[in-house]
mmCIF file of C-alpha atoms in Angstrom:
data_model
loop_
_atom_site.group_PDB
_atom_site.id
_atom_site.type_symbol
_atom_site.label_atom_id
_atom_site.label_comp_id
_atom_site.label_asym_id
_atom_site.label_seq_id
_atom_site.Cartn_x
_atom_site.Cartn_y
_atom_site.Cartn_z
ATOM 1 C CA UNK A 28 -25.854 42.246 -29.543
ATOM 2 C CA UNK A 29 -23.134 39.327 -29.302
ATOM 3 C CA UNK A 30 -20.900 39.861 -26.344
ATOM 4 C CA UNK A 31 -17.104 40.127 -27.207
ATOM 5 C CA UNK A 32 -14.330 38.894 -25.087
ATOM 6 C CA UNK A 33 -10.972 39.185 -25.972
ATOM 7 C CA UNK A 34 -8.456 37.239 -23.913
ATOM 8 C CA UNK A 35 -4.625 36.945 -24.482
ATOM 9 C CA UNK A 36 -3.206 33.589 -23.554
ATOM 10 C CA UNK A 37 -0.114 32.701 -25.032
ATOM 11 C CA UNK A 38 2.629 34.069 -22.909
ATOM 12 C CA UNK A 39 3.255 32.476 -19.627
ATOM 13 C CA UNK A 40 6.659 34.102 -18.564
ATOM 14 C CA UNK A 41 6.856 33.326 -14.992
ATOM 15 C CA UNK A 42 6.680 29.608 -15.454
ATOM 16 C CA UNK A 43 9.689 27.578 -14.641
ATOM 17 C CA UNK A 44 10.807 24.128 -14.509
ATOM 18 C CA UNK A 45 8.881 22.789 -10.998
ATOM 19 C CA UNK A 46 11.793 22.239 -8.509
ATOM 20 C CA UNK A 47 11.010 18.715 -8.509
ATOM 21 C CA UNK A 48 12.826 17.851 -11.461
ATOM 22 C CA UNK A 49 15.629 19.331 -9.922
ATOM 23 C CA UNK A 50 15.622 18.167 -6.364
ATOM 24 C CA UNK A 51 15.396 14.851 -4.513
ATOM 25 C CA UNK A 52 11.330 14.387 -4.323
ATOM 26 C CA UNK A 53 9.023 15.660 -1.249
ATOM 27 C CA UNK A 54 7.937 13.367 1.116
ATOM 28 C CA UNK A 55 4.353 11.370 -0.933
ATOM 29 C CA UNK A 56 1.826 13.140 -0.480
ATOM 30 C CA UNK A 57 -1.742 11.224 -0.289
ATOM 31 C CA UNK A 58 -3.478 13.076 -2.903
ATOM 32 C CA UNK A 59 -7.324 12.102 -2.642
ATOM 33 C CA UNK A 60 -9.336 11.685 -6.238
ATOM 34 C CA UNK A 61 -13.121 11.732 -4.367
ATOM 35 C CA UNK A 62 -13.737 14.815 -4.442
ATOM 36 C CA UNK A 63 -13.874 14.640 -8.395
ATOM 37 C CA UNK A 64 -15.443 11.996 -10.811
ATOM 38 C CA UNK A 65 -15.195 11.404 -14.565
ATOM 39 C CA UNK A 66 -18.673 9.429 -14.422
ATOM 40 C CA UNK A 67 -19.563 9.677 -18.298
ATOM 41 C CA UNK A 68 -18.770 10.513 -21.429
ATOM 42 C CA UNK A 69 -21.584 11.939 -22.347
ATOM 43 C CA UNK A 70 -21.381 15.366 -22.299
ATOM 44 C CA UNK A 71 -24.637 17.638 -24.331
ATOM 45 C CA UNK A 72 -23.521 20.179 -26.512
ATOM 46 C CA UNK A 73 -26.933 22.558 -26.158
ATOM 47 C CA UNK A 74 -27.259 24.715 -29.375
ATOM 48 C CA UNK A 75 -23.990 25.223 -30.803
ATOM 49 C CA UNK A 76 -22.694 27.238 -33.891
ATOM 50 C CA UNK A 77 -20.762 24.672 -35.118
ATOM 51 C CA UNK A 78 -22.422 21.570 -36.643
ATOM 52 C CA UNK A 79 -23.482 18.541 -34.494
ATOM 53 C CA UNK A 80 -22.032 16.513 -37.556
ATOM 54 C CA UNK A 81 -18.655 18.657 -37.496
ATOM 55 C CA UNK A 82 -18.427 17.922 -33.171
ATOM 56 C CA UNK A 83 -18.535 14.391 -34.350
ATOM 57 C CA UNK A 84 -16.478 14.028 -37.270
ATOM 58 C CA UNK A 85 -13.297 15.886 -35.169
ATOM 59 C CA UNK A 86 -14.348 13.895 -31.686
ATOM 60 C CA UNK A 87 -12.981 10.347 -33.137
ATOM 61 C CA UNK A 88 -13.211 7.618 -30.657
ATOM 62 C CA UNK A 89 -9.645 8.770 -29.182
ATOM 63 C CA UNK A 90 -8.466 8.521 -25.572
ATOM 64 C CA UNK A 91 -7.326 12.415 -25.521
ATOM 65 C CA UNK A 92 -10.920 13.536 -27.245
ATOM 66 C CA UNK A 93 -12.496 11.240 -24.079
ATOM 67 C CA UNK A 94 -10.510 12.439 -21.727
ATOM 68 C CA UNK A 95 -10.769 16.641 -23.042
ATOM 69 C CA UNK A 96 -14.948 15.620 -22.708
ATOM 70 C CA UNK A 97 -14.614 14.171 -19.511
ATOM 71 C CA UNK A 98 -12.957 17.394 -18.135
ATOM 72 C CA UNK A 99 -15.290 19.387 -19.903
ATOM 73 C CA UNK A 100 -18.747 17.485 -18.443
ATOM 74 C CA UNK A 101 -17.327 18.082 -14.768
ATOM 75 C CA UNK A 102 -15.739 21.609 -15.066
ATOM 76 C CA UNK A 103 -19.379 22.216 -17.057
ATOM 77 C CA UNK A 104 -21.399 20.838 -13.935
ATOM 78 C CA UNK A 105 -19.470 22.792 -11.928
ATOM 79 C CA UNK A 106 -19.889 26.434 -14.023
ATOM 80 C CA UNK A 107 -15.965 26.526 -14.077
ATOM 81 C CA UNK A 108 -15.739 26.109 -17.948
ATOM 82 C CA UNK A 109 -13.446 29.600 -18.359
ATOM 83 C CA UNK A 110 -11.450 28.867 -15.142
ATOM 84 C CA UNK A 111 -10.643 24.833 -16.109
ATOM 85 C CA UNK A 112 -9.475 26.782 -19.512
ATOM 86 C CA UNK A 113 -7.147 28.946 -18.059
ATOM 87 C CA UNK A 114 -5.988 25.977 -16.517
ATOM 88 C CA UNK A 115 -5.605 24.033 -19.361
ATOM 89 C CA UNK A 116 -3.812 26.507 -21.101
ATOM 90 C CA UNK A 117 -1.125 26.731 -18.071
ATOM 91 C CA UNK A 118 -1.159 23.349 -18.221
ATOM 92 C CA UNK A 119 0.011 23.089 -22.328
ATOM 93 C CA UNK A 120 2.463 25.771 -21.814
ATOM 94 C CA UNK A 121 4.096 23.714 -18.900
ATOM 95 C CA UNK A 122 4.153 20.447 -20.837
ATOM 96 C CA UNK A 123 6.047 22.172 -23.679
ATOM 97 C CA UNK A 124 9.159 22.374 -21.178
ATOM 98 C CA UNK A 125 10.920 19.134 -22.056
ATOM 99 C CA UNK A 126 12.162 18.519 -19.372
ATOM 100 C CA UNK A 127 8.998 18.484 -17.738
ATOM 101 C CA UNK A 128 7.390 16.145 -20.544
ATOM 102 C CA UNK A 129 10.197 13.946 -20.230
ATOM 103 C CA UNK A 130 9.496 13.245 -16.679
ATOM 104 C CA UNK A 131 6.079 12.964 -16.947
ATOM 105 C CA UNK A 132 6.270 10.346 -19.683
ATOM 106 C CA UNK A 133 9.512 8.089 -18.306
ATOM 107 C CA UNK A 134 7.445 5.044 -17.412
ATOM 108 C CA UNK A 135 10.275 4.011 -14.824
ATOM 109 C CA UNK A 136 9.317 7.141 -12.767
ATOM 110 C CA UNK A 137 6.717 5.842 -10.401
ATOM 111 C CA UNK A 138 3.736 7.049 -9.721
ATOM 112 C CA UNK A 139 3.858 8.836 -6.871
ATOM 113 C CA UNK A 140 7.391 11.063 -7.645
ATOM 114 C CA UNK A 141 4.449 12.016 -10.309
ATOM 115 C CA UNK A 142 1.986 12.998 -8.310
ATOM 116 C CA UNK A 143 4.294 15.015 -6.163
ATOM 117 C CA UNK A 144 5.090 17.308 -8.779
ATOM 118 C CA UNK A 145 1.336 17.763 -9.720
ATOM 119 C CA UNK A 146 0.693 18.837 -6.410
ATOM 120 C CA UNK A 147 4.168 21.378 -6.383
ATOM 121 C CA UNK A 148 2.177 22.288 -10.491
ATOM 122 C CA UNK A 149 -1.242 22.902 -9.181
ATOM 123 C CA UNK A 150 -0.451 24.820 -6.193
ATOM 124 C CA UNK A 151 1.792 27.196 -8.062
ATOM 125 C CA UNK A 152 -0.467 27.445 -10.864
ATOM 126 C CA UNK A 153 -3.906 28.201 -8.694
ATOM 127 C CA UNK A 154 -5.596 24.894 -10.395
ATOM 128 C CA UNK A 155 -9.313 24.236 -9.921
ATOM 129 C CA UNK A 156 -9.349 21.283 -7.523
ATOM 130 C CA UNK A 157 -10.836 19.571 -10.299
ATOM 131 C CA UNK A 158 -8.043 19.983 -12.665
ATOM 132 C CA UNK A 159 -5.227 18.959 -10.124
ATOM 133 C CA UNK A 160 -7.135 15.756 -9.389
ATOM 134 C CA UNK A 161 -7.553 15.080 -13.538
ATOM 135 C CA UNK A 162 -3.923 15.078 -13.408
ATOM 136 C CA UNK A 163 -3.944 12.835 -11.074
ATOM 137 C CA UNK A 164 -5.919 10.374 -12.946
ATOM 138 C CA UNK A 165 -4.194 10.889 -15.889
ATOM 139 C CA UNK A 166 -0.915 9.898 -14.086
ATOM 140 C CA UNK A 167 -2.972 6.259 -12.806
ATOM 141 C CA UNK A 168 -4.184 5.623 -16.194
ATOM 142 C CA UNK A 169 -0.436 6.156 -17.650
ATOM 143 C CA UNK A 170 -2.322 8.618 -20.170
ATOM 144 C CA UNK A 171 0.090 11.697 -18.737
ATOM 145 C CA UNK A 172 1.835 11.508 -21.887
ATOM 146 C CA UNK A 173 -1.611 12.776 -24.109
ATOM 147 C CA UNK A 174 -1.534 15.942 -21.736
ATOM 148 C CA UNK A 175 -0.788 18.132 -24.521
ATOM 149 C CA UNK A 176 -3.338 16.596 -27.045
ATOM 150 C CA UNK A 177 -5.953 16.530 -24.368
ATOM 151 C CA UNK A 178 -5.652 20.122 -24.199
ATOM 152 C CA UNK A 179 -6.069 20.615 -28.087
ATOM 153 C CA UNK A 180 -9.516 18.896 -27.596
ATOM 154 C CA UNK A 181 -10.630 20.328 -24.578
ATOM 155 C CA UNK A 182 -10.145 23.775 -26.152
ATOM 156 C CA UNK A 183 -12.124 22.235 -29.354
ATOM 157 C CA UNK A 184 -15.188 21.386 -26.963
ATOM 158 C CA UNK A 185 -15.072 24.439 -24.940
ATOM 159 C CA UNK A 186 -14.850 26.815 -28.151
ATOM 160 C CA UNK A 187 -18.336 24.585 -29.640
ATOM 161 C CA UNK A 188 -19.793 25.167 -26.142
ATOM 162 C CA UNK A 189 -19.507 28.730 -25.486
ATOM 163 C CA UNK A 190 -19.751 29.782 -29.679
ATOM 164 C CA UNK A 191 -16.334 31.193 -29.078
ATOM 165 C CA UNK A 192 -13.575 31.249 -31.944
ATOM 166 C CA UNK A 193 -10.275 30.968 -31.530
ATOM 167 C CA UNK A 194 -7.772 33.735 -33.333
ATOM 168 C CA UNK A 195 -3.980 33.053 -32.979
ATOM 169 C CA UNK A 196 -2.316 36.758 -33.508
ATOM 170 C CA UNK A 197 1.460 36.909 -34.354
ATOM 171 C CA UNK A 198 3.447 40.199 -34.189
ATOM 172 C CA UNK A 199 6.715 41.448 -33.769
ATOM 173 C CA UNK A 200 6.413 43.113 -30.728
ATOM 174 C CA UNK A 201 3.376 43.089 -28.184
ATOM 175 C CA UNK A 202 0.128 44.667 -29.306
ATOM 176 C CA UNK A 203 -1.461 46.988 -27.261
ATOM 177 C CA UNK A 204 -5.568 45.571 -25.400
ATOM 178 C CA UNK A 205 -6.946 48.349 -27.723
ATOM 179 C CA UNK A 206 -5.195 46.832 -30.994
ATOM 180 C CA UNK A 207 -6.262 43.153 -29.851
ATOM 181 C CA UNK A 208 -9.602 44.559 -28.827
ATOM 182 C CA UNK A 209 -10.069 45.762 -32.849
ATOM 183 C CA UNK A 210 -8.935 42.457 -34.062
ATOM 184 C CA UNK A 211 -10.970 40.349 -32.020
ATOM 185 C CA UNK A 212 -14.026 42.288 -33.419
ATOM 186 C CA UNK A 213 -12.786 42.040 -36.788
ATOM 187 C CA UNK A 214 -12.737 38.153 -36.239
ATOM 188 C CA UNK A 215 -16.238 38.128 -34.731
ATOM 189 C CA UNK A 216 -17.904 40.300 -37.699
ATOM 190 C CA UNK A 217 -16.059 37.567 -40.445
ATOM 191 C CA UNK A 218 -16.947 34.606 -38.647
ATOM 192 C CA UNK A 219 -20.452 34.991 -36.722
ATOM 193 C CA UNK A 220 -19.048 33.979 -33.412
ATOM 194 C CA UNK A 221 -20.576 34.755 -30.117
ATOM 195 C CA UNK A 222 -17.386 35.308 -28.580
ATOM 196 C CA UNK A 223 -13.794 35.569 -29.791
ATOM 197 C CA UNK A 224 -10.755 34.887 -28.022
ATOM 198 C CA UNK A 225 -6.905 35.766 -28.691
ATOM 199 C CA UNK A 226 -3.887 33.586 -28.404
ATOM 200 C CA UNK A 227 -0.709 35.972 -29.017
ATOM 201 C CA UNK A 228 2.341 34.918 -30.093
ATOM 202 C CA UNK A 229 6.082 37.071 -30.779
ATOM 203 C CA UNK A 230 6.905 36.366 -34.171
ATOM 204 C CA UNK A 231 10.329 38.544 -35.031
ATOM 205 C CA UNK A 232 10.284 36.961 -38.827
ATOM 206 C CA UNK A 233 6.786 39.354 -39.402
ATOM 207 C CA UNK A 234 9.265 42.406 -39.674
ATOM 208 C CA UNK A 235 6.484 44.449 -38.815
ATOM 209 C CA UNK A 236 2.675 43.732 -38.648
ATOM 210 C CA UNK A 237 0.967 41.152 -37.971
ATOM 211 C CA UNK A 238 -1.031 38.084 -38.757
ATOM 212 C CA UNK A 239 -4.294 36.591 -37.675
ATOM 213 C CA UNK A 240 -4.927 32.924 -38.243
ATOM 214 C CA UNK A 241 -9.048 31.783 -37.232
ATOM 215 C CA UNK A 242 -11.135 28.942 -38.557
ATOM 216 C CA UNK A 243 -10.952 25.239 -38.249
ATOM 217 C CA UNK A 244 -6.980 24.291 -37.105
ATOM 218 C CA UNK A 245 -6.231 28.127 -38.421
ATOM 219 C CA UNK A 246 -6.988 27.559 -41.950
ATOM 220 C CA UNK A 247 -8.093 31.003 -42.753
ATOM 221 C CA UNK A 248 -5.731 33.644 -42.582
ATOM 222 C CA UNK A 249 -5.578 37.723 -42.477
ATOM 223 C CA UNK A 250 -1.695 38.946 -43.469
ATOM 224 C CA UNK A 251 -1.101 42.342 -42.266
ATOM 225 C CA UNK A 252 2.926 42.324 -42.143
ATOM 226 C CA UNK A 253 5.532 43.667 -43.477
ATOM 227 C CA UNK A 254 7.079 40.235 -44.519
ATOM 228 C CA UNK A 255 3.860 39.885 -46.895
ATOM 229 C CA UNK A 256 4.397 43.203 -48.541
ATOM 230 C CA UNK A 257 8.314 42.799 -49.207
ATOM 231 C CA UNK A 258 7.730 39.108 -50.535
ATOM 232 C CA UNK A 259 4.729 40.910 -52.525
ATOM 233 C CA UNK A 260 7.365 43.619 -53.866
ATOM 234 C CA UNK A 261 9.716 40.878 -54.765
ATOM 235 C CA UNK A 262 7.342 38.865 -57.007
ATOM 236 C CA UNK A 263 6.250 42.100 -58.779
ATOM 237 C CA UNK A 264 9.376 42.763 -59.555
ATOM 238 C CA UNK A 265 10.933 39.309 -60.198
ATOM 239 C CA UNK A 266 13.569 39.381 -57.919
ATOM 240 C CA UNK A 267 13.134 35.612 -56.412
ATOM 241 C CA UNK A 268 12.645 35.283 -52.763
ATOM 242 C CA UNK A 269 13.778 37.774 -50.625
ATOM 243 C CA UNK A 270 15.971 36.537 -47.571
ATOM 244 C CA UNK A 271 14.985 38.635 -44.618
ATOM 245 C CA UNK A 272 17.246 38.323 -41.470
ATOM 246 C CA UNK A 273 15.343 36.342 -39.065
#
């Protein structure tokens, strides 16, 4: 029988702005990149659910879809595919600070002031040694900026790797692990997938409810709030659009 795993990833409250960006910079620290090579590109997909042909028609010849399959071929090797996601996903959630974006991106910030608040990032953030030094690299290249897109990507490779898809919930309040639990097996009987995992996110708009989006950039949708049904109530009775205080 397919093995389920339901994992919610969205929320990241105790992340803050790293000090860094607040404070005169540490001391440079000599952060070493040997311990960690991006050798190829060439990373085998072995037997997934999704096409070869579909792999290939969203892996363009972009730098953040190299990059994402770089990462992926070393965290791979190393069998730390889940743990260099978590990462990744600390990582996006970070890089939506603006502040922190901002920095990262200012090419008059050298290089090093960079690489200083990496190292503050990655030690706060319990990064595979791996991932830390990617940052790294991305900082030399001057490809920080495609941080964010790289981790679209990466998640795109690591979903066709491990036959896993990728359901964002949205409700109101916090669902219960039982509730999530029954969705993500929901998700798994419509689409097939080996695994299935959760991304929540509060959505106050919903009412009540929720909704599931799944498939290819979350094209398919399940509607299960009470936003639906009023709307629904509205156009039955030809009342226009119902303005519900958001």
């Amino acid at each position: 029988m397919a093995s389920l795993h339901t994992t919610t990833t969205a929320s990241f409250p105790s992340i803050q702005t790293p000090r860094s960006l607040l404070t005169h910079p540490k001391p440079i620290l000599n952060l070493s990149l040997s311990t960690t090579t991006f050798p190829s590109l060439s990373l085998k997909l072995t037997r997934p659910r999704r096409s070869a042909g579909a792999l290939g028609a969203r892996m363009v010849s972009t730098a953040a879809a190299s990059y994402a399959l770089a990462l992926a071929d070393v965290a791979k090797s190393n069998n730390t595919l889940d743990a260099t996601t978590t990462d990744i996903e600390k990582i996006d959630e970070i890089f939506s600070d603006p502040q922190v974006f901002k920095f990262f991106a200012n090419p008059t910030v050298d290089a090093e002031r960079k690489k200083n608040l990496v190292d503050e990032i990655a030690t706060s953030s319990s990064f595979q040694s791996h991932t830390r030094n990617f940052l790294n690299i991305l900082v030399d290249a001057k490809r920080i900026g495609l941080v964010k897109e790289i981790a679209k990507e990466y998640e795109f490779v690591y979903n066709t790797l491990t036959d896993t898809e990728m359901a964002v919930v949205s409700s109101v309040v916090k669902l219960e692990s039982q509730h999530l639990a029954q969705i993500a097996k929901q998700v798994q009987k419509l689409t097939g997938a080996k695994n299935v995992r959760i991304k929540t996110v509060i959505d106050p708009s919903l009412v009540a409810g929720f909704t599931v989006r799944y498939g290819n950039s979350g094209s398919k949708l399940i509607d299960m709030s009470v936003k639906k049904q009023l709307e629904e109530i509205a156009a039955q009775l030809d009342l226009g659009d119902i303005k519900l205080n958001e």
